[in-house]
XYZ file of C-alpha atoms in Angstrom:
769
model
C 0.000 0.000 0.000
C 1.040 3.604 -0.346
C 3.223 4.841 2.467
C 5.824 7.488 3.113
C 9.449 7.055 2.110
C 12.455 8.923 3.481
C 16.074 8.980 2.345
C 18.402 7.853 5.140
C 21.663 8.376 3.239
C 23.401 8.156 -0.125
C 26.806 7.913 -1.756
C 28.237 7.180 -5.201
C 27.859 3.474 -4.392
C 24.230 3.323 -3.317
C 21.365 4.568 -1.172
C 19.368 3.698 1.962
C 15.731 4.622 2.600
C 13.193 4.207 5.381
C 9.819 2.919 4.212
C 6.806 3.546 6.400
C 7.701 6.492 8.583
C 9.424 9.820 8.193
C 13.076 10.416 9.017
C 11.934 13.316 11.209
C 10.735 12.786 14.773
C 12.768 9.590 15.019
C 11.294 8.704 18.403
C 7.956 8.038 16.615
C 9.302 5.618 14.029
C 7.401 2.496 15.033
C 8.174 -0.515 12.841
C 9.759 1.204 9.832
C 11.520 -0.874 7.187
C 14.975 0.001 5.864
C 15.826 -0.741 2.212
C 19.215 -0.365 0.530
C 20.810 -0.900 -2.882
C 22.222 0.808 -5.954
C 20.543 3.458 -8.048
C 18.992 2.143 -11.232
C 17.566 -0.920 -9.488
C 14.895 -2.049 -7.038
C 16.057 -1.592 -3.452
C 16.280 -4.596 -1.123
C 14.559 -4.750 2.293
C 16.923 -5.165 5.262
C 14.630 -6.466 8.065
C 17.557 -6.872 10.466
C 17.514 -3.084 10.927
C 13.751 -2.722 10.714
C 12.447 -2.097 14.227
C 12.281 1.446 15.514
C 10.340 2.918 18.384
C 10.361 4.461 21.815
C 12.125 1.574 23.528
C 14.096 0.070 20.635
C 15.258 3.105 18.698
C 17.928 2.508 16.064
C 18.993 5.856 14.577
C 20.314 5.784 11.031
C 23.372 8.018 10.742
C 23.892 8.000 6.997
C 25.687 6.243 4.154
C 29.431 6.442 3.538
C 30.795 4.450 0.600
C 29.002 1.104 0.682
C 28.174 1.230 4.391
C 25.100 2.371 6.289
C 25.901 3.412 9.842
C 23.270 2.829 12.512
C 23.113 2.219 16.246
C 20.873 0.071 18.445
C 20.055 0.969 22.024
C 21.195 -1.748 24.406
C 19.043 -0.624 27.329
C 16.183 1.697 28.139
C 15.598 2.805 31.696
C 14.225 6.309 31.340
C 17.226 7.218 29.163
C 19.508 5.177 26.931
C 23.140 5.220 27.974
C 24.741 2.584 25.723
C 24.448 2.007 21.976
C 25.862 -0.814 19.851
C 27.266 0.455 16.563
C 26.484 -1.343 13.283
C 27.870 -0.967 9.775
C 25.638 -2.645 7.175
C 26.811 -3.135 3.601
C 24.125 -1.461 1.468
C 24.866 -3.809 -1.457
C 24.966 -7.193 0.301
C 23.245 -6.608 3.636
C 26.255 -7.962 5.541
C 26.396 -6.436 9.015
C 29.473 -5.677 11.111
C 29.180 -4.719 14.789
C 31.610 -2.234 16.281
C 31.960 -1.557 19.983
C 29.387 -0.110 22.348
C 29.568 3.658 22.882
C 27.459 6.558 24.014
C 24.812 7.619 21.496
C 26.571 8.462 18.204
C 25.774 11.653 16.326
C 27.566 11.052 13.000
C 29.151 8.300 10.870
C 31.673 8.742 8.053
C 32.587 5.169 7.159
C 35.919 5.191 8.956
C 34.731 6.984 12.115
C 31.901 7.420 14.609
C 31.385 10.620 16.569
C 29.890 10.923 20.068
C 29.566 13.704 22.589
C 27.421 12.010 25.270
C 29.016 10.052 28.065
C 28.234 6.427 28.871
C 27.950 7.614 32.474
C 25.643 10.511 31.638
C 22.418 8.861 32.804
C 23.943 6.253 35.081
C 25.171 8.483 37.871
C 24.050 11.813 39.243
C 27.011 13.787 37.961
C 27.512 17.433 38.965
C 25.976 20.023 36.640
C 29.443 21.395 35.759
C 30.594 17.987 34.443
C 31.754 18.214 30.817
C 31.418 15.538 28.123
C 34.053 15.572 25.393
C 33.426 15.225 21.677
C 35.065 11.929 20.638
C 36.047 10.322 17.371
C 35.912 6.483 17.414
C 37.721 4.655 14.620
C 35.448 2.095 12.957
C 36.887 -1.364 12.438
C 39.063 -1.262 15.527
C 37.764 -3.529 18.249
C 35.154 -5.014 15.890
C 32.439 -6.846 17.812
C 33.568 -5.406 21.088
C 31.076 -4.481 23.775
C 33.165 -2.309 26.116
C 34.393 0.564 23.962
C 37.604 -1.072 22.708
C 37.726 1.056 19.548
C 40.549 3.545 19.147
C 39.254 6.829 20.533
C 40.431 10.413 19.993
C 39.181 13.407 21.965
C 38.418 16.280 19.591
C 36.946 18.804 22.025
C 37.063 18.837 25.803
C 33.509 20.207 26.022
C 31.188 18.608 23.481
C 27.926 18.578 25.436
C 26.842 21.837 23.789
C 26.810 20.303 20.306
C 23.814 21.660 18.376
C 24.740 19.998 15.065
C 27.744 18.245 13.553
C 28.906 17.329 10.058
C 32.003 15.305 9.216
C 33.926 13.775 6.328
C 37.255 12.024 6.035
C 39.363 15.084 6.804
C 37.347 17.525 8.897
C 34.572 17.957 11.416
C 32.313 21.023 11.469
C 30.470 21.512 14.745
C 28.107 24.156 16.125
C 28.322 24.513 19.900
C 25.727 26.152 22.133
C 26.633 27.754 25.467
C 24.838 26.896 27.662
C 23.938 23.540 26.022
C 20.513 23.168 24.445
C 17.868 21.565 26.690
C 17.258 17.825 26.421
C 14.172 16.641 24.506
C 10.916 17.386 26.358
C 12.764 19.883 28.559
C 12.783 23.675 28.292
C 15.169 26.499 29.111
C 14.895 28.312 32.428
C 13.614 31.865 32.187
C 16.134 34.484 31.186
C 18.675 32.214 29.462
C 21.020 33.982 27.049
C 22.760 31.605 24.676
C 25.746 32.044 22.368
C 26.911 29.791 19.565
C 30.379 28.970 18.256
C 31.199 27.392 14.903
C 34.371 25.277 14.949
C 36.233 23.427 12.166
C 38.421 20.555 13.363
C 41.269 19.241 11.215
C 41.364 15.446 11.752
C 44.974 15.283 10.576
C 46.325 17.637 13.220
C 43.483 17.556 15.719
C 43.469 21.387 15.744
C 40.142 23.180 16.173
C 39.654 26.557 14.439
C 36.892 28.854 15.668
C 35.203 30.269 12.576
C 32.464 32.239 14.267
C 31.039 33.278 17.632
C 27.523 34.720 17.582
C 24.368 35.287 19.574
C 22.345 34.158 16.536
C 20.857 30.671 16.810
C 22.539 27.961 14.713
C 20.531 24.766 14.168
C 22.179 23.081 11.161
C 25.654 22.786 9.609
C 26.889 21.121 6.410
C 30.297 20.158 5.085
C 30.747 19.824 1.323
C 33.815 19.019 -0.802
C 34.530 22.715 -1.336
C 32.203 24.601 0.998
C 31.240 25.040 4.637
C 27.608 25.996 5.363
C 25.459 26.840 8.367
C 22.206 28.599 9.140
C 21.774 31.468 11.608
C 18.832 33.420 12.900
C 18.671 36.514 15.098
C 15.571 37.007 17.267
C 12.681 38.317 15.182
C 14.712 38.173 11.954
C 14.576 35.862 8.881
C 16.908 32.902 8.756
C 20.196 33.227 6.853
C 21.930 30.434 4.948
C 25.662 31.122 5.226
C 28.476 29.560 3.212
C 32.186 30.027 2.653
C 34.966 28.086 0.960
C 36.631 25.376 3.022
C 39.894 27.211 2.507
C 40.159 30.933 3.170
C 37.463 33.033 1.548
C 34.592 35.438 2.105
C 31.323 34.338 3.696
C 28.131 34.861 1.664
C 24.582 35.026 2.987
C 21.194 34.092 1.528
C 18.078 35.286 3.345
C 15.457 32.533 3.686
C 12.011 33.971 4.306
C 10.241 30.615 4.653
C 9.709 30.029 8.413
C 10.066 26.256 8.254
C 13.071 24.514 9.837
C 15.910 23.447 7.570
C 18.441 20.598 7.581
C 21.401 21.525 5.387
C 23.474 19.329 3.059
C 26.283 20.560 0.806
C 27.651 19.345 -2.545
C 29.490 20.766 -5.515
C 26.214 22.251 -6.846
C 25.564 24.286 -3.689
C 23.819 24.042 -0.334
C 20.463 22.276 -0.297
C 17.538 21.813 2.053
C 13.923 20.670 1.853
C 10.915 22.853 2.504
C 7.938 20.800 3.627
C 5.412 20.985 6.403
C 6.288 19.212 9.643
C 4.691 15.912 10.636
C 1.123 16.719 11.766
C 0.673 16.764 15.521
C -0.521 13.391 16.791
C 0.559 11.567 13.608
C 3.371 9.034 13.411
C 4.374 9.797 9.835
C 4.583 12.518 7.229
C 1.627 12.386 4.805
C 2.833 10.805 1.537
C 1.035 13.471 -0.542
C 2.521 16.539 1.152
C 3.953 19.150 -1.294
C 7.745 19.453 -0.995
C 10.361 21.732 -2.544
C 14.151 21.665 -2.738
C 15.966 24.946 -2.222
C 19.503 25.101 -3.673
C 21.610 28.044 -2.438
C 24.745 29.279 -4.197
C 26.221 32.342 -2.536
C 23.567 35.046 -2.204
C 21.061 33.497 -4.612
C 18.886 30.409 -4.620
C 16.722 28.383 -6.983
C 13.761 26.175 -6.108
C 13.000 22.745 -7.567
C 9.607 21.046 -7.268
C 9.872 17.518 -5.868
C 7.382 14.647 -5.810
C 4.817 15.058 -3.070
C 5.918 13.666 0.248
C 9.656 13.824 -0.442
C 11.685 13.361 2.737
C 15.363 13.099 3.590
C 18.133 14.724 1.568
C 21.727 13.921 0.623
C 24.294 15.586 -1.641
C 26.322 13.322 -3.935
C 28.703 15.290 -6.146
C 26.637 17.770 -8.152
C 23.347 15.968 -7.428
C 20.830 16.100 -4.600
C 18.992 12.884 -3.714
C 15.700 12.469 -1.854
C 12.967 9.838 -1.554
C 9.199 9.986 -1.990
C 6.388 7.560 -1.214
C 2.830 8.244 -2.286
C 1.519 5.782 -4.876
C 3.441 2.626 -5.752
C 4.072 4.079 -9.224
C 5.855 7.097 -7.702
C 7.690 5.558 -4.732
C 11.474 5.594 -4.969
C 14.673 7.623 -4.818
C 14.819 10.839 -6.852
C 17.875 12.665 -8.154
C 18.034 16.380 -8.896
C 20.882 17.069 -11.309
C 22.119 20.485 -12.460
C 19.165 20.530 -14.894
C 16.887 21.115 -11.891
C 14.554 18.221 -12.636
C 13.749 15.388 -10.228
C 14.241 12.006 -11.906
C 13.526 8.683 -10.207
C 16.723 6.629 -10.044
C 15.705 3.732 -7.767
C 12.412 2.041 -6.906
C 11.144 0.167 -3.863
C 8.916 -2.900 -3.553
C 5.246 -2.346 -2.745
C 5.044 -1.120 0.825
C 3.790 -3.559 3.426
C 2.998 -2.252 6.848
C 3.967 -4.356 9.864
C 1.470 -7.068 10.797
C -0.106 -6.756 14.243
C -2.645 -9.620 14.327
C -3.181 -12.626 12.067
C -5.242 -15.781 11.570
C -5.351 -18.789 9.219
C -8.588 -20.287 7.916
C -9.688 -22.046 4.750
C -6.175 -21.894 3.212
C -6.146 -18.124 3.579
C -4.081 -15.762 5.715
C -5.994 -12.923 7.347
C -4.072 -10.126 9.022
C -4.407 -6.617 10.432
C -1.566 -4.167 9.963
C -0.597 -1.027 11.848
C -2.142 1.372 9.349
C -2.467 4.625 11.299
C -5.655 5.760 9.552
C -7.699 7.752 12.017
C -5.825 6.229 14.928
C -8.713 3.878 15.706
C -9.570 1.652 12.744
C -7.124 -0.721 11.066
C -7.389 -2.519 7.736
C -7.813 -6.283 7.618
C -6.273 -8.080 4.637
C -6.791 -11.526 3.108
C -4.325 -13.512 0.995
C -4.712 -17.031 -0.404
C -2.024 -19.556 0.560
C -1.362 -22.426 -1.845
C 1.330 -24.667 -3.282
C 3.245 -27.776 -2.333
C 5.983 -28.276 -1.388
C 6.772 -24.560 -1.886
C 4.165 -22.177 -0.527
C 2.868 -19.239 -2.492
C 0.966 -16.363 -0.908
C -1.187 -14.372 -3.297
C -1.298 -10.598 -3.268
C -3.413 -9.535 -0.318
C -6.802 -7.931 -0.864
C -8.398 -5.588 1.625
C -11.093 -7.339 3.635
C -14.375 -5.403 3.908
C -14.176 -5.236 7.725
C -11.845 -2.951 9.707
C -10.233 -3.965 12.970
C -10.716 -1.685 15.929
C -8.108 -0.177 18.256
C -5.399 -2.311 19.794
C -6.113 -2.736 23.490
C -3.616 -1.241 25.932
C -3.879 -4.571 27.730
C -3.890 -7.106 24.872
C -5.923 -10.277 24.941
C -4.138 -13.264 26.464
C -2.832 -14.828 23.253
C -1.983 -11.540 21.571
C -4.567 -11.938 18.783
C -7.411 -9.593 18.070
C -8.689 -11.149 14.840
C -9.900 -14.744 14.491
C -11.289 -16.626 11.480
C -12.941 -19.983 10.847
C -14.107 -20.884 7.336
C -15.881 -17.715 6.171
C -16.624 -16.451 9.664
C -14.589 -14.046 11.728
C -14.307 -12.399 15.124
C -12.643 -8.999 14.858
C -11.922 -6.502 17.634
C -13.718 -3.174 17.486
C -14.972 -1.270 15.693
C -14.479 1.545 18.196
C -13.732 -0.094 21.531
C -11.376 -2.975 22.418
C -14.203 -4.397 24.543
C -16.421 -4.685 21.447
C -16.139 -7.547 18.977
C -17.538 -7.812 15.456
C -19.066 -11.098 14.285
C -18.309 -11.443 10.592
C -19.607 -13.719 7.829
C -17.995 -13.519 4.381
C -16.933 -9.933 4.908
C -20.193 -8.656 6.393
C -20.647 -7.740 10.044
C -23.619 -9.708 11.363
C -23.480 -8.354 14.931
C -21.355 -6.402 17.401
C -21.117 -7.901 20.881
C -19.734 -6.556 24.127
C -17.928 -8.187 27.016
C -18.875 -8.800 30.612
C -15.362 -8.678 32.019
C -13.532 -5.347 32.262
C -10.137 -7.048 32.140
C -9.056 -7.287 28.512
C -6.470 -10.002 29.166
C -9.157 -12.374 30.452
C -11.407 -12.340 27.378
C -9.971 -15.435 25.595
C -11.882 -14.876 22.331
C -12.279 -17.560 19.653
C -14.522 -18.332 16.687
C -15.336 -21.722 15.200
C -18.144 -22.294 12.736
C -21.365 -20.562 13.805
C -20.194 -19.820 17.351
C -17.873 -17.246 18.903
C -16.742 -17.026 22.502
C -15.704 -13.811 24.264
C -15.195 -13.782 28.000
C -17.791 -16.114 29.562
C -20.366 -15.901 26.756
C -20.804 -17.840 23.510
C -22.586 -15.975 20.725
C -24.559 -17.002 17.643
C -23.882 -15.162 14.348
C -26.739 -12.702 15.035
C -25.225 -11.722 18.391
C -27.631 -13.701 20.566
C -26.091 -15.426 23.560
C -26.157 -19.187 22.944
C -24.397 -20.220 26.139
C -22.962 -18.733 29.299
C -20.090 -20.476 31.044
C -21.187 -21.179 34.609
C -19.264 -20.186 37.724
C -16.563 -18.133 36.027
C -16.470 -14.925 38.074
C -12.783 -14.265 38.797
C -12.023 -17.657 37.160
C -11.450 -16.685 33.536
C -9.019 -19.490 32.699
C -8.759 -20.423 29.013
C -11.310 -21.080 26.227
C -11.285 -23.179 23.057
C -14.022 -23.877 20.478
C -14.631 -26.369 17.709
C -18.109 -25.781 16.350
C -20.490 -26.324 19.241
C -17.856 -28.038 21.419
C -16.536 -25.740 24.124
C -13.554 -26.614 26.314
C -12.571 -24.305 29.139
C -10.385 -24.169 32.224
C -11.030 -22.170 35.373
C -8.463 -20.145 37.231
C -7.320 -21.948 40.339
C -9.411 -21.602 43.487
C -8.643 -22.671 47.025
C -9.994 -26.055 48.147
C -10.398 -26.373 51.895
C -10.289 -30.181 51.855
C -6.898 -30.353 50.156
C -5.446 -27.007 51.194
C -4.346 -26.379 47.589
C -5.225 -24.067 44.717
C -6.709 -26.323 42.031
C -7.944 -25.690 38.496
C -10.769 -27.507 36.723
C -11.032 -28.381 33.025
C -14.521 -28.728 31.529
C -16.124 -29.652 28.199
C -19.657 -28.914 27.004
C -21.807 -28.962 23.867
C -23.414 -25.589 23.265
C -26.310 -27.159 21.345
C -26.985 -29.758 24.064
C -25.554 -28.331 27.291
C -24.401 -30.875 29.827
C -21.047 -29.781 31.319
C -18.584 -32.578 32.014
C -15.462 -32.213 34.079
C -12.397 -33.553 32.271
C -9.767 -33.046 34.932
C -8.781 -31.302 38.164
C -5.232 -30.003 38.193
C -3.802 -29.740 41.684
C -1.461 -27.078 43.044
C -1.974 -24.629 40.212
C -0.944 -21.497 42.035
C -3.352 -18.853 40.741
C -3.151 -19.671 37.043
C -5.139 -21.972 34.762
C -3.974 -24.549 32.189
C -4.256 -23.815 28.458
C -6.850 -25.832 26.502
C -7.461 -26.789 22.844
C -10.048 -28.766 20.850
C -10.429 -30.126 17.312
C -13.216 -32.521 16.332
C -13.401 -35.182 19.025
C -9.913 -34.434 20.378
C -9.289 -32.162 23.359
C -6.002 -31.204 25.027
C -4.974 -29.325 28.142
C -1.699 -28.522 29.857
C -0.688 -29.437 33.360
C -0.402 -26.778 36.039
C 3.383 -26.879 36.022
C 3.127 -26.840 32.211
C 5.481 -29.788 31.821
C 2.919 -32.161 30.241
C -0.116 -32.038 27.971
C -3.076 -34.413 28.251
C -4.735 -35.429 24.958
C -8.128 -37.181 25.078
C -10.462 -38.636 22.442
C -13.962 -37.681 23.577
C -15.476 -40.496 21.537
C -13.398 -43.389 22.865
C -12.227 -41.877 26.155
C -8.631 -42.831 25.364
C -6.075 -40.436 26.818
C -2.324 -39.986 26.503
C 0.200 -37.721 28.196
C 2.764 -35.795 26.165
C 5.936 -34.568 27.857
C 6.586 -30.891 27.126
C 9.721 -29.947 29.067
C 11.939 -31.031 31.914
C 10.842 -29.284 35.068
C 8.344 -26.525 35.660
C 7.679 -23.864 33.039
C 5.691 -21.271 34.919
C 6.048 -18.481 32.368
C 3.585 -19.796 29.795
C 2.579 -22.638 27.503
C 0.664 -22.313 24.220
C -1.134 -25.311 22.713
C -3.251 -25.822 19.597
C -4.906 -28.754 17.810
C -5.401 -29.349 14.111
C -6.432 -32.326 12.008
C -4.458 -35.093 13.728
C -1.787 -32.649 14.961
C -0.856 -31.264 18.380
C 1.204 -28.073 18.584
C 2.809 -26.537 21.650
C 5.398 -23.926 22.484
C 6.935 -22.618 25.670
C 7.264 -18.888 26.120
C 10.576 -17.372 24.939
C 13.570 -17.553 27.219
C 12.009 -19.734 29.882
C 13.404 -23.220 29.226
C 15.907 -25.034 27.076
C 12.901 -26.345 25.160
C 11.971 -22.856 23.959
C 10.395 -22.972 20.525
C 7.572 -24.775 18.755
C 6.833 -28.492 18.615
C 4.504 -30.590 16.495
C 3.275 -34.106 17.226
C 1.546 -36.371 14.701
C -1.350 -37.822 16.711
C -2.386 -40.256 13.963
C 0.878 -42.185 13.875
C 1.486 -44.399 16.937
C 4.896 -43.886 18.500
C 5.597 -40.665 16.598
C 8.170 -38.285 18.051
C 7.738 -34.504 18.368
C 9.134 -32.375 15.566
C 10.956 -29.277 16.814
C 10.393 -25.909 15.129
C 13.333 -23.591 15.805
C 12.650 -20.000 16.702
C 9.942 -18.247 18.696
C 6.577 -19.944 18.198
C 4.247 -18.654 20.877
C 0.791 -17.708 19.577
C 1.041 -19.909 16.472
C -2.112 -20.893 14.552
C -2.909 -24.116 12.645
C -5.019 -24.609 9.528
C -5.132 -27.872 7.549
C -1.518 -28.458 6.397
C -0.380 -24.964 7.397
C 1.040 -23.351 10.517
C 1.801 -19.650 10.973
C 3.578 -17.621 13.606
C 4.594 -14.004 13.939
C 7.763 -12.033 14.478
C 6.411 -9.205 16.602
C 9.622 -7.174 16.534
C 9.677 -7.237 12.719
C 5.939 -7.080 12.112
C 6.075 -10.189 9.911
C 4.165 -13.478 9.702
C 5.741 -16.733 8.533
C 3.562 -19.514 7.091
C 4.943 -23.052 6.770
C 3.630 -26.423 5.652
C 3.408 -29.073 8.356
C 6.006 -31.853 8.023
C 3.320 -34.582 7.835
C 2.084 -36.150 4.598
C -1.233 -37.766 5.584
C -4.184 -36.368 3.611
C -6.636 -34.211 5.555
C -10.261 -34.729 4.601
C -12.508 -31.679 5.020
C -14.279 -31.833 8.369
C -17.658 -30.281 9.097
C -17.326 -27.652 11.828
C -20.911 -26.548 12.257
C -24.355 -26.283 10.677
C -26.954 -23.544 10.897
C -30.276 -24.858 9.558
C -33.823 -24.250 10.694
C -35.795 -27.349 11.680
C -38.575 -26.489 9.277
C -40.288 -23.855 7.145
C -43.606 -23.065 5.492
C -43.212 -22.703 1.696
C -44.846 -19.931 -0.199
C -43.941 -16.458 -1.347
C -40.286 -15.770 -0.525
C -40.094 -18.326 2.285
C -37.040 -20.540 1.729
C -35.016 -23.050 3.705
C -31.435 -21.764 3.795
C -28.975 -24.158 5.449
C -25.452 -22.863 6.103
C -22.394 -25.006 6.665
C -18.867 -24.313 7.935
C -16.139 -26.747 6.853
C -12.424 -26.911 7.685
C -11.166 -26.325 4.142
C -12.342 -25.211 0.683
C -14.591 -27.663 -1.176
C -15.528 -28.551 -4.708
C -18.590 -30.333 -6.158
C -20.812 -29.168 -3.285
C -24.173 -30.968 -3.446
C -27.132 -31.028 -1.052
C -29.618 -33.818 -1.790
C -33.149 -33.689 -0.335
C -35.009 -37.032 -0.170
C -38.539 -37.960 0.815
C -39.882 -40.528 3.270
C -39.516 -43.359 0.761
C -35.933 -42.434 -0.077
C -36.687 -40.886 -3.470
C -34.653 -37.790 -4.453
C -36.858 -34.728 -4.305
C -34.338 -32.007 -5.120
C -30.583 -31.637 -5.590
C -29.003 -28.290 -4.794
C -25.470 -27.291 -5.777
C -23.279 -24.551 -4.378
C -19.775 -23.229 -3.856
C -17.345 -23.190 -0.944
C -14.318 -20.986 -1.678
C -13.217 -20.798 1.955
C -15.036 -23.683 3.606
C -18.243 -21.673 4.065
C -21.393 -22.764 2.214
C -23.929 -19.946 2.119
C -25.707 -20.084 -1.260
C -27.994 -23.132 -0.890
C -31.754 -22.575 -0.711
C -34.801 -24.847 -1.101
C -38.282 -23.563 -1.830
C -40.029 -26.830 -0.936
C -40.508 -27.909 -4.544
C -39.190 -30.861 -6.527
C -37.260 -30.768 -9.796
C -40.469 -30.253 -11.773
C -41.471 -27.283 -9.598
C -44.217 -29.108 -7.732
C -44.740 -28.067 -4.112
C -44.105 -31.008 -1.805
C -46.528 -32.060 0.908
C -45.936 -31.288 4.565
C -43.709 -33.731 6.393
C -40.090 -34.562 7.226
C -37.394 -34.666 4.541
C -33.850 -35.879 4.841
C -30.935 -33.877 3.503
C -27.420 -35.141 2.779
C -24.395 -32.931 2.089
C -21.609 -34.246 -0.150
C -18.479 -32.507 -1.416
C -14.820 -33.137 -2.058
C -11.779 -31.270 -0.858
C -10.657 -28.650 -3.363
C -7.103 -29.969 -2.941
C -8.217 -33.534 -3.763
C -7.631 -34.996 -0.298
C -11.003 -36.708 0.108
C -14.709 -36.286 0.728
C -16.342 -34.235 3.480
C -16.780 -35.950 6.842
C -18.855 -35.116 9.878
C -17.777 -33.081 12.875
C -16.967 -36.221 14.833
C -15.422 -38.048 11.890
C -18.372 -39.914 10.350
C -18.551 -40.345 6.582
C -22.130 -39.045 6.213
C -23.236 -35.433 6.805
C -27.004 -35.501 7.048
C -30.037 -34.107 8.864
C -33.746 -33.423 8.591
C -35.971 -30.502 7.610
C -39.743 -30.347 7.947
C -42.196 -28.715 5.552
C -44.994 -27.183 7.581
C -48.550 -26.568 6.393
């Protein structure tokens, strides 16, 4: 989708851009994506440097040669004190880690520059403490974590640095006295500030003071032949100043535009962008915002129109480079040559915003991204998943329903969208305690919750039923079932059609003196709760539960084992999960003949995902490396997310047995009275897409009365209707008629079977007088 694009840096060898959020206001960057490569080609995403945000900020410091310099915060406790320095090859993506330093302010390929101290936020240092401006040589002490790089002190007092520019031979720095206030702080009343402009020769280490002034300096630039800086006296227009790097007169251009500037310098002059700031309350610059490039030479300037939304600027020889988002046809890197025309010189792949929530159903991936929109509603997308053995994911299409706001306290399993066949359960639209019931892209009802605690909702949808909190809803929003005795005992919930499995948070039992949790199963259509297990000594938690067809599973209280039971035969087995207790969390899921589990990251040596083939006696678990909490199963597919990268990975299960389509649920009235527009409209939800869908209606003597055909693109059958007439159009007499549903799997893996595994899917409908 269209999204903003900002240039992070450029050289003769290539460019780097940020896709998704503006280079300005870096603390708001969220999950931006960095792309690099050469001009004249499509840039390559570099997800290893993708995550940005308040607590994981990774400032990009620019491109020098074939390297992009960036830094990752190693800790956040109010303020970041230590940053790990990275140099990423913009052509290959290879990353090299230098030592840990204070926050860097510039990168030139061979050097990093810092003026903060690693001790700045660690100790309460006296106000008069000074922090030098340092040069750290890149490539010395590679991979170190304790500042082993060669370090040179350039200035004894660097804490007043307002802006800095550097190249291989010199450093140009503007110093404020007293230092500028920290972000979100302000000056005390009555402060009078002076600025000094210094040029440091890296060969000799000598610092030359070029200027001392009471005018405010906010930006400096260092070009091959020129030094540039801005200055502004109170109540006066801004001046863009420049002079030769060697001795020469200083020239001034008066800039009447009040917007802030960020200078760059090349052989064609001094350049800066003029565009409106990021709107207050927004996390990115609008991609259609008009932008201009001002190029100053001496006392004159010329203005070049740029593509809307251009952001970020670099000077490479006699060219200026920027980047613009907007439509996919316009997104890319643009070059302004001496002819004063912006020409696109590199393109980017179609922008994909980071995924926040996802679900699998009917061989399709549904997901909600972090589209800012109005700050409340988020787009939901749908993409078909196909192929064997190599998976292919089709281009996503926007789903007709929008997800609501992300809850400050997310639901227990981190998901806020759920799908089953053509049905969905989607958070919102305007409140995280509201949920939309969806059928084939249409909202059929909006339901609320009983519990005020978002993390105890345990939502799920399966066939015609959806559970939120302690209530199970029908597609029209009516309450079909209420879980008994659940106040302050939220536990876990799992649905398969009308089968509900739930656990209760542990409660104290006087007779045993322990906190025990109960696991229950019930049929929503024929309620008769049955207790499956009592887990002793559960602390205050509750075991996770799962259900598929006739199979249910639940974890032990210490989360070291999983019980798997066949509700039809009563047979039960115990699966070992990990050695010892795993109190931090256990996720389990069931699919067609498959058990999945994962332990929460960093808690045990068994961290990761595991799959067990339940249909093969004596089978051993298959380990899935990586972080697999909150994974979802669908037919032969399993998906999990990388929250820090905003990505979802879909894999095929490593088992080859065919999976017949299984009926999940049926919605069909018991009878109807023909006439006028009165029709019998049965609806079916099946575990996978079908072909050759046929519903046969037979009379009391077994003769075929009518055969109806339909479609099932996602496992949902919604287009069957019977008017009570036979094939010749004759109205049939009142009485009971039998219907039988037949269909084959669209992937050729067999015929439809019943919810509990039977080979015949059938029922009755009555024609009333």
